[in-house]
Amino acid sequence: MEKDLGDYRKSYDKSELNEASILENPIEQFQKWFYEVEKTDGLEEPNAMTVSTIGLDGFPKNRVVLMKKYTHEGFIFYTNYESEKGKSLENNPSTCLSFFWPNLERQVIIKGKAEKIAENLSDGYFESRPLGSKLGAIVSEQSRVVASRKLMEDRLKDLEKEYEGKEVARPKYWGGYLVKPISIEFWQGRPNRLHDRIRYTLQEDFNWKIERLQP
């Protein structure tokens, strides 16, 4: 089987990224871009990001998850700590996050270290979730092999009866990660493939070094 995609071509000309207009702090620059993406039609989940980890088998693996918060410290998402992703981060906290916003022809690539957030913060977010999502976190032994979908659906029905009218506590194996960035790159599509790439790198004095990269 073969399919040639060489004719898939697009001109990038919606915006530009230059040193005169960027902010000194990359989290503030991220916030600026995120607000602009939210205001632009054509993207349902601007908080969708790719999380890359190095697995216990030595291979990198990417998956799309939803960022649930960002602060001056970094970027937060939630998962099962006993999943393949969680075990990978336990073994090697170095990770890469990437956002792709095609409606504005933009990417953001974040290198950093992942660490578990405080339990009370995970508790607070878990409490805000819909009941189905709470029970789903209990039903799913994430990344483990299961014989059929029916087994999970039956387990969900049992839990719906068990927790009817009751509070659902956060499982200890489920919670949030904070990715503290050491490098954040902003990519803006430009004509003739001469894209704008601006990289912020954290220095020992906690200031950010700003550099332009060739496309």
PDB file of C-alpha atoms in Angstrom:
ATOM      1  CA  MET A   1       0.000   0.000   0.000  1.00  0.00           C
ATOM      2  CA  GLU A   2       1.286   3.441  -0.885  1.00  0.00           C
ATOM      3  CA  LYS A   3      -0.049   6.990  -0.998  1.00  0.00           C
ATOM      4  CA  ASP A   4       1.999   9.996  -2.034  1.00  0.00           C
ATOM      5  CA  LEU A   5       1.182  13.085   0.060  1.00  0.00           C
ATOM      6  CA  GLY A   6       3.680  15.358  -1.655  1.00  0.00           C
ATOM      7  CA  ASP A   7       0.919  17.555  -3.072  1.00  0.00           C
ATOM      8  CA  TYR A   8      -0.489  18.381   0.364  1.00  0.00           C
ATOM      9  CA  ARG A   9       0.647  21.981   0.554  1.00  0.00           C
ATOM     10  CA  LYS A  10      -0.539  25.008   2.482  1.00  0.00           C
ATOM     11  CA  SER A  11       0.682  28.577   2.710  1.00  0.00           C
ATOM     12  CA  TYR A  12       1.012  29.909   6.258  1.00  0.00           C
ATOM     13  CA  ASP A  13       0.238  33.605   6.361  1.00  0.00           C
ATOM     14  CA  LYS A  14      -2.137  34.351   9.243  1.00  0.00           C
ATOM     15  CA  SER A  15       0.295  36.030  11.611  1.00  0.00           C
ATOM     16  CA  GLU A  16       3.888  36.610  12.629  1.00  0.00           C
ATOM     17  CA  LEU A  17       6.009  36.335  15.760  1.00  0.00           C
ATOM     18  CA  ASN A  18       8.801  38.803  16.344  1.00  0.00           C
ATOM     19  CA  GLU A  19      11.038  39.896  19.168  1.00  0.00           C
ATOM     20  CA  ALA A  20       9.431  43.339  19.354  1.00  0.00           C
ATOM     21  CA  SER A  21       5.986  41.946  20.206  1.00  0.00           C
ATOM     22  CA  ILE A  22       6.699  38.989  22.502  1.00  0.00           C
ATOM     23  CA  LEU A  23       6.489  39.141  26.288  1.00  0.00           C
ATOM     24  CA  GLU A  24       9.500  38.578  28.549  1.00  0.00           C
ATOM     25  CA  ASN A  25       7.874  35.705  30.438  1.00  0.00           C
ATOM     26  CA  PRO A  26       6.909  32.604  28.411  1.00  0.00           C
ATOM     27  CA  ILE A  27       3.934  31.700  30.621  1.00  0.00           C
ATOM     28  CA  GLU A  28       2.509  35.155  29.981  1.00  0.00           C
ATOM     29  CA  GLN A  29       3.213  34.708  26.263  1.00  0.00           C
ATOM     30  CA  PHE A  30       1.436  31.339  26.406  1.00  0.00           C
ATOM     31  CA  GLN A  31      -1.543  32.969  28.106  1.00  0.00           C
ATOM     32  CA  LYS A  32      -1.684  35.644  25.394  1.00  0.00           C
ATOM     33  CA  TRP A  33      -1.702  33.034  22.645  1.00  0.00           C
ATOM     34  CA  PHE A  34      -4.182  30.812  24.469  1.00  0.00           C
ATOM     35  CA  TYR A  35      -6.662  33.688  24.810  1.00  0.00           C
ATOM     36  CA  GLU A  36      -6.303  34.453  21.115  1.00  0.00           C
ATOM     37  CA  VAL A  37      -6.929  30.816  20.188  1.00  0.00           C
ATOM     38  CA  GLU A  38     -10.015  30.670  22.430  1.00  0.00           C
ATOM     39  CA  LYS A  39     -11.486  33.705  20.678  1.00  0.00           C
ATOM     40  CA  THR A  40     -10.944  32.235  17.207  1.00  0.00           C
ATOM     41  CA  ASP A  41     -13.453  29.807  15.703  1.00  0.00           C
ATOM     42  CA  GLY A  42     -12.427  26.432  14.373  1.00  0.00           C
ATOM     43  CA  LEU A  43     -10.937  24.612  17.370  1.00  0.00           C
ATOM     44  CA  GLU A  44     -13.105  22.721  19.859  1.00  0.00           C
ATOM     45  CA  GLU A  45     -10.505  21.949  22.521  1.00  0.00           C
ATOM     46  CA  PRO A  46      -7.668  24.483  22.602  1.00  0.00           C
ATOM     47  CA  ASN A  47      -6.447  22.854  25.827  1.00  0.00           C
ATOM     48  CA  ALA A  48      -5.719  19.547  24.054  1.00  0.00           C
ATOM     49  CA  MET A  49      -2.000  18.832  24.169  1.00  0.00           C
ATOM     50  CA  THR A  50       0.357  16.000  23.326  1.00  0.00           C
ATOM     51  CA  VAL A  51       2.239  14.549  26.299  1.00  0.00           C
ATOM     52  CA  SER A  52       5.444  12.719  25.427  1.00  0.00           C
ATOM     53  CA  THR A  53       7.192  10.374  27.844  1.00  0.00           C
ATOM     54  CA  ILE A  54       9.996   7.826  27.742  1.00  0.00           C
ATOM     55  CA  GLY A  55       8.495   4.429  28.517  1.00  0.00           C
ATOM     56  CA  LEU A  56       9.956   1.677  30.654  1.00  0.00           C
ATOM     57  CA  ASP A  57      10.752  -0.105  27.379  1.00  0.00           C
ATOM     58  CA  GLY A  58      12.976   2.810  26.337  1.00  0.00           C
ATOM     59  CA  PHE A  59      10.652   4.022  23.586  1.00  0.00           C
ATOM     60  CA  PRO A  60       9.108   7.505  23.484  1.00  0.00           C
ATOM     61  CA  LYS A  61       5.324   7.599  23.433  1.00  0.00           C
ATOM     62  CA  ASN A  62       2.937  10.447  22.667  1.00  0.00           C
ATOM     63  CA  ARG A  63      -0.714  10.785  23.594  1.00  0.00           C
ATOM     64  CA  VAL A  64      -3.206  13.644  23.608  1.00  0.00           C
ATOM     65  CA  VAL A  65      -4.580  14.740  26.989  1.00  0.00           C
ATOM     66  CA  LEU A  66      -6.379  17.848  28.205  1.00  0.00           C
ATOM     67  CA  MET A  67      -4.537  20.544  30.109  1.00  0.00           C
ATOM     68  CA  LYS A  68      -6.733  21.550  33.032  1.00  0.00           C
ATOM     69  CA  LYS A  69      -4.797  24.482  34.437  1.00  0.00           C
ATOM     70  CA  TYR A  70      -1.716  26.584  33.926  1.00  0.00           C
ATOM     71  CA  THR A  71      -0.032  28.815  36.487  1.00  0.00           C
ATOM     72  CA  HIS A  72       3.209  30.764  36.827  1.00  0.00           C
ATOM     73  CA  GLU A  73       4.780  27.404  37.814  1.00  0.00           C
ATOM     74  CA  GLY A  74       3.704  25.394  34.779  1.00  0.00           C
ATOM     75  CA  PHE A  75       1.021  23.199  33.231  1.00  0.00           C
ATOM     76  CA  ILE A  76      -1.315  20.739  34.983  1.00  0.00           C
ATOM     77  CA  PHE A  77      -3.086  17.633  33.700  1.00  0.00           C
ATOM     78  CA  TYR A  78      -4.694  14.642  35.430  1.00  0.00           C
ATOM     79  CA  THR A  79      -4.305  10.919  34.913  1.00  0.00           C
ATOM     80  CA  ASN A  80      -4.074   7.517  36.558  1.00  0.00           C
ATOM     81  CA  TYR A  81      -0.710   7.347  38.327  1.00  0.00           C
ATOM     82  CA  GLU A  82      -0.576   3.582  37.676  1.00  0.00           C
ATOM     83  CA  SER A  83      -1.101   3.959  33.917  1.00  0.00           C
ATOM     84  CA  GLU A  84       1.676   3.514  31.379  1.00  0.00           C
ATOM     85  CA  LYS A  85       2.045   7.293  31.360  1.00  0.00           C
ATOM     86  CA  GLY A  86       2.207   7.492  35.140  1.00  0.00           C
ATOM     87  CA  LYS A  87       4.782   4.722  35.431  1.00  0.00           C
ATOM     88  CA  SER A  88       6.896   6.362  32.739  1.00  0.00           C
ATOM     89  CA  LEU A  89       6.860   9.688  34.585  1.00  0.00           C
ATOM     90  CA  GLU A  90       7.671   7.981  37.876  1.00  0.00           C
ATOM     91  CA  ASN A  91      10.726   6.439  36.248  1.00  0.00           C
ATOM     92  CA  ASN A  92      11.709   9.499  34.216  1.00  0.00           C
ATOM     93  CA  PRO A  93       9.946  12.811  34.939  1.00  0.00           C
ATOM     94  CA  SER A  94      11.394  14.484  31.852  1.00  0.00           C
ATOM     95  CA  THR A  95       8.537  15.159  29.464  1.00  0.00           C
ATOM     96  CA  CYS A  96       7.484  17.269  26.516  1.00  0.00           C
ATOM     97  CA  LEU A  97       4.117  18.939  25.993  1.00  0.00           C
ATOM     98  CA  SER A  98       3.020  20.293  22.652  1.00  0.00           C
ATOM     99  CA  PHE A  99       0.008  22.283  21.540  1.00  0.00           C
ATOM    100  CA  PHE A 100      -1.034  22.561  17.896  1.00  0.00           C
ATOM    101  CA  TRP A 101      -3.509  25.271  17.020  1.00  0.00           C
ATOM    102  CA  PRO A 102      -4.073  25.011  13.242  1.00  0.00           C
ATOM    103  CA  ASN A 103      -6.753  27.709  13.241  1.00  0.00           C
ATOM    104  CA  LEU A 104      -4.000  30.253  13.951  1.00  0.00           C
ATOM    105  CA  GLU A 105      -1.138  28.212  12.433  1.00  0.00           C
ATOM    106  CA  ARG A 106       0.640  27.966  15.787  1.00  0.00           C
ATOM    107  CA  GLN A 107       2.487  25.435  17.899  1.00  0.00           C
ATOM    108  CA  VAL A 108       3.911  25.574  21.410  1.00  0.00           C
ATOM    109  CA  ILE A 109       6.508  23.004  22.519  1.00  0.00           C
ATOM    110  CA  ILE A 110       7.314  22.724  26.223  1.00  0.00           C
ATOM    111  CA  LYS A 111      10.139  20.710  27.771  1.00  0.00           C
ATOM    112  CA  GLY A 112      10.022  20.198  31.499  1.00  0.00           C
ATOM    113  CA  LYS A 113       9.902  17.978  34.554  1.00  0.00           C
ATOM    114  CA  ALA A 114       6.652  16.469  35.778  1.00  0.00           C
ATOM    115  CA  GLU A 115       5.807  16.155  39.460  1.00  0.00           C
ATOM    116  CA  LYS A 116       2.648  15.135  41.293  1.00  0.00           C
ATOM    117  CA  ILE A 117       0.606  18.017  42.633  1.00  0.00           C
ATOM    118  CA  ALA A 118      -0.569  18.199  46.253  1.00  0.00           C
ATOM    119  CA  GLU A 119      -3.290  15.688  47.153  1.00  0.00           C
ATOM    120  CA  ASN A 120      -5.729  18.401  48.232  1.00  0.00           C
ATOM    121  CA  LEU A 121      -5.466  19.985  44.769  1.00  0.00           C
ATOM    122  CA  SER A 122      -6.213  16.645  43.113  1.00  0.00           C
ATOM    123  CA  ASP A 123      -9.115  16.186  45.550  1.00  0.00           C
ATOM    124  CA  GLY A 124     -10.527  19.575  44.614  1.00  0.00           C
ATOM    125  CA  TYR A 125     -10.426  18.906  40.899  1.00  0.00           C
ATOM    126  CA  PHE A 126     -11.833  15.382  41.278  1.00  0.00           C
ATOM    127  CA  GLU A 127     -14.787  16.764  43.239  1.00  0.00           C
ATOM    128  CA  SER A 128     -15.572  19.131  40.374  1.00  0.00           C
ATOM    129  CA  ARG A 129     -15.868  16.314  37.832  1.00  0.00           C
ATOM    130  CA  PRO A 130     -19.219  14.882  36.671  1.00  0.00           C
ATOM    131  CA  LEU A 131     -20.302  11.687  38.400  1.00  0.00           C
ATOM    132  CA  GLY A 132     -19.699   9.585  35.297  1.00  0.00           C
ATOM    133  CA  SER A 133     -16.115  10.809  35.020  1.00  0.00           C
ATOM    134  CA  LYS A 134     -15.489  10.064  38.701  1.00  0.00           C
ATOM    135  CA  LEU A 135     -16.791   6.523  38.369  1.00  0.00           C
ATOM    136  CA  GLY A 136     -14.917   6.059  35.097  1.00  0.00           C
ATOM    137  CA  ALA A 137     -11.661   6.787  36.917  1.00  0.00           C
ATOM    138  CA  ILE A 138     -12.467   3.953  39.330  1.00  0.00           C
ATOM    139  CA  VAL A 139     -13.618   1.513  36.653  1.00  0.00           C
ATOM    140  CA  SER A 140     -10.613   1.885  34.375  1.00  0.00           C
ATOM    141  CA  GLU A 141      -7.344   0.212  35.310  1.00  0.00           C
ATOM    142  CA  GLN A 142      -5.747   2.466  32.737  1.00  0.00           C
ATOM    143  CA  SER A 143      -3.362   0.889  30.193  1.00  0.00           C
ATOM    144  CA  ARG A 144      -4.031  -2.658  31.395  1.00  0.00           C
ATOM    145  CA  VAL A 145      -5.400  -5.331  29.057  1.00  0.00           C
ATOM    146  CA  VAL A 146      -9.132  -6.049  29.383  1.00  0.00           C
ATOM    147  CA  ALA A 147     -11.017  -8.972  27.839  1.00  0.00           C
ATOM    148  CA  SER A 148     -13.987  -6.923  26.632  1.00  0.00           C
ATOM    149  CA  ARG A 149     -15.674  -3.553  26.871  1.00  0.00           C
ATOM    150  CA  LYS A 150     -18.684  -5.249  28.470  1.00  0.00           C
ATOM    151  CA  LEU A 151     -16.674  -6.012  31.584  1.00  0.00           C
ATOM    152  CA  MET A 152     -16.030  -2.307  32.116  1.00  0.00           C
ATOM    153  CA  GLU A 153     -19.605  -1.306  31.335  1.00  0.00           C
ATOM    154  CA  ASP A 154     -20.939  -3.893  33.788  1.00  0.00           C
ATOM    155  CA  ARG A 155     -18.542  -2.623  36.436  1.00  0.00           C
ATOM    156  CA  LEU A 156     -19.742   0.936  35.805  1.00  0.00           C
ATOM    157  CA  LYS A 157     -23.378  -0.124  36.274  1.00  0.00           C
ATOM    158  CA  ASP A 158     -22.478  -1.797  39.575  1.00  0.00           C
ATOM    159  CA  LEU A 159     -20.708   1.335  40.786  1.00  0.00           C
ATOM    160  CA  GLU A 160     -23.617   3.554  39.758  1.00  0.00           C
ATOM    161  CA  LYS A 161     -25.826   1.491  42.090  1.00  0.00           C
ATOM    162  CA  GLU A 162     -23.201   1.376  44.844  1.00  0.00           C
ATOM    163  CA  TYR A 163     -22.660   5.157  44.860  1.00  0.00           C
ATOM    164  CA  GLU A 164     -26.230   6.253  44.254  1.00  0.00           C
ATOM    165  CA  GLY A 165     -26.774   9.277  46.477  1.00  0.00           C
ATOM    166  CA  LYS A 166     -23.232   9.056  47.877  1.00  0.00           C
ATOM    167  CA  GLU A 167     -20.054  11.042  47.477  1.00  0.00           C
ATOM    168  CA  VAL A 168     -17.308   9.505  45.355  1.00  0.00           C
ATOM    169  CA  ALA A 169     -13.843   9.914  46.877  1.00  0.00           C
ATOM    170  CA  ARG A 170     -10.804  10.360  44.651  1.00  0.00           C
ATOM    171  CA  PRO A 171      -8.835   7.118  44.258  1.00  0.00           C
ATOM    172  CA  LYS A 172      -5.298   7.527  45.613  1.00  0.00           C
ATOM    173  CA  TYR A 173      -3.910   6.251  42.302  1.00  0.00           C
ATOM    174  CA  TRP A 174      -5.502   9.123  40.362  1.00  0.00           C
ATOM    175  CA  GLY A 175      -4.380  12.741  40.387  1.00  0.00           C
ATOM    176  CA  GLY A 176      -2.578  15.620  38.785  1.00  0.00           C
ATOM    177  CA  TYR A 177       0.860  16.326  37.397  1.00  0.00           C
ATOM    178  CA  LEU A 178       2.493  19.722  37.194  1.00  0.00           C
ATOM    179  CA  VAL A 179       4.993  20.093  34.368  1.00  0.00           C
ATOM    180  CA  LYS A 180       7.528  22.762  35.314  1.00  0.00           C
ATOM    181  CA  PRO A 181       9.039  24.096  32.089  1.00  0.00           C
ATOM    182  CA  ILE A 182      12.728  24.520  31.409  1.00  0.00           C
ATOM    183  CA  SER A 183      12.163  25.432  27.750  1.00  0.00           C
ATOM    184  CA  ILE A 184       9.163  26.805  25.857  1.00  0.00           C
ATOM    185  CA  GLU A 185       9.199  27.294  22.104  1.00  0.00           C
ATOM    186  CA  PHE A 186       6.589  29.294  20.209  1.00  0.00           C
ATOM    187  CA  TRP A 187       6.135  28.441  16.522  1.00  0.00           C
ATOM    188  CA  GLN A 188       4.213  30.632  14.106  1.00  0.00           C
ATOM    189  CA  GLY A 189       3.646  29.490  10.539  1.00  0.00           C
ATOM    190  CA  ARG A 190       4.986  31.886   7.883  1.00  0.00           C
ATOM    191  CA  PRO A 191       5.131  31.935   4.064  1.00  0.00           C
ATOM    192  CA  ASN A 192       7.773  29.973   2.148  1.00  0.00           C
ATOM    193  CA  ARG A 193       8.340  27.722   5.164  1.00  0.00           C
ATOM    194  CA  LEU A 194      10.372  30.492   6.846  1.00  0.00           C
ATOM    195  CA  HIS A 195       8.414  29.984  10.047  1.00  0.00           C
ATOM    196  CA  ASP A 196       8.985  32.055  13.176  1.00  0.00           C
ATOM    197  CA  ARG A 197      10.436  30.098  16.094  1.00  0.00           C
ATOM    198  CA  ILE A 198      11.127  31.836  19.402  1.00  0.00           C
ATOM    199  CA  ARG A 199      12.550  29.765  22.277  1.00  0.00           C
ATOM    200  CA  TYR A 200      12.626  30.691  25.957  1.00  0.00           C
ATOM    201  CA  THR A 201      15.198  28.774  28.052  1.00  0.00           C
ATOM    202  CA  LEU A 202      15.243  28.912  31.857  1.00  0.00           C
ATOM    203  CA  GLN A 203      18.564  30.109  33.288  1.00  0.00           C
ATOM    204  CA  GLU A 204      20.205  29.372  36.639  1.00  0.00           C
ATOM    205  CA  ASP A 205      19.082  32.756  37.971  1.00  0.00           C
ATOM    206  CA  PHE A 206      15.480  31.853  36.983  1.00  0.00           C
ATOM    207  CA  ASN A 207      15.377  34.432  34.213  1.00  0.00           C
ATOM    208  CA  TRP A 208      14.461  33.369  30.688  1.00  0.00           C
ATOM    209  CA  LYS A 209      16.864  33.530  27.766  1.00  0.00           C
ATOM    210  CA  ILE A 210      15.067  34.378  24.507  1.00  0.00           C
ATOM    211  CA  GLU A 211      16.437  33.187  21.162  1.00  0.00           C
ATOM    212  CA  ARG A 212      15.204  32.950  17.580  1.00  0.00           C
ATOM    213  CA  LEU A 213      15.641  29.558  15.927  1.00  0.00           C
ATOM    214  CA  GLN A 214      15.890  28.927  12.218  1.00  0.00           C
ATOM    215  CA  PRO A 215      12.920  27.045  10.804  1.00  0.00           C
TER     216      PRO A 215
END
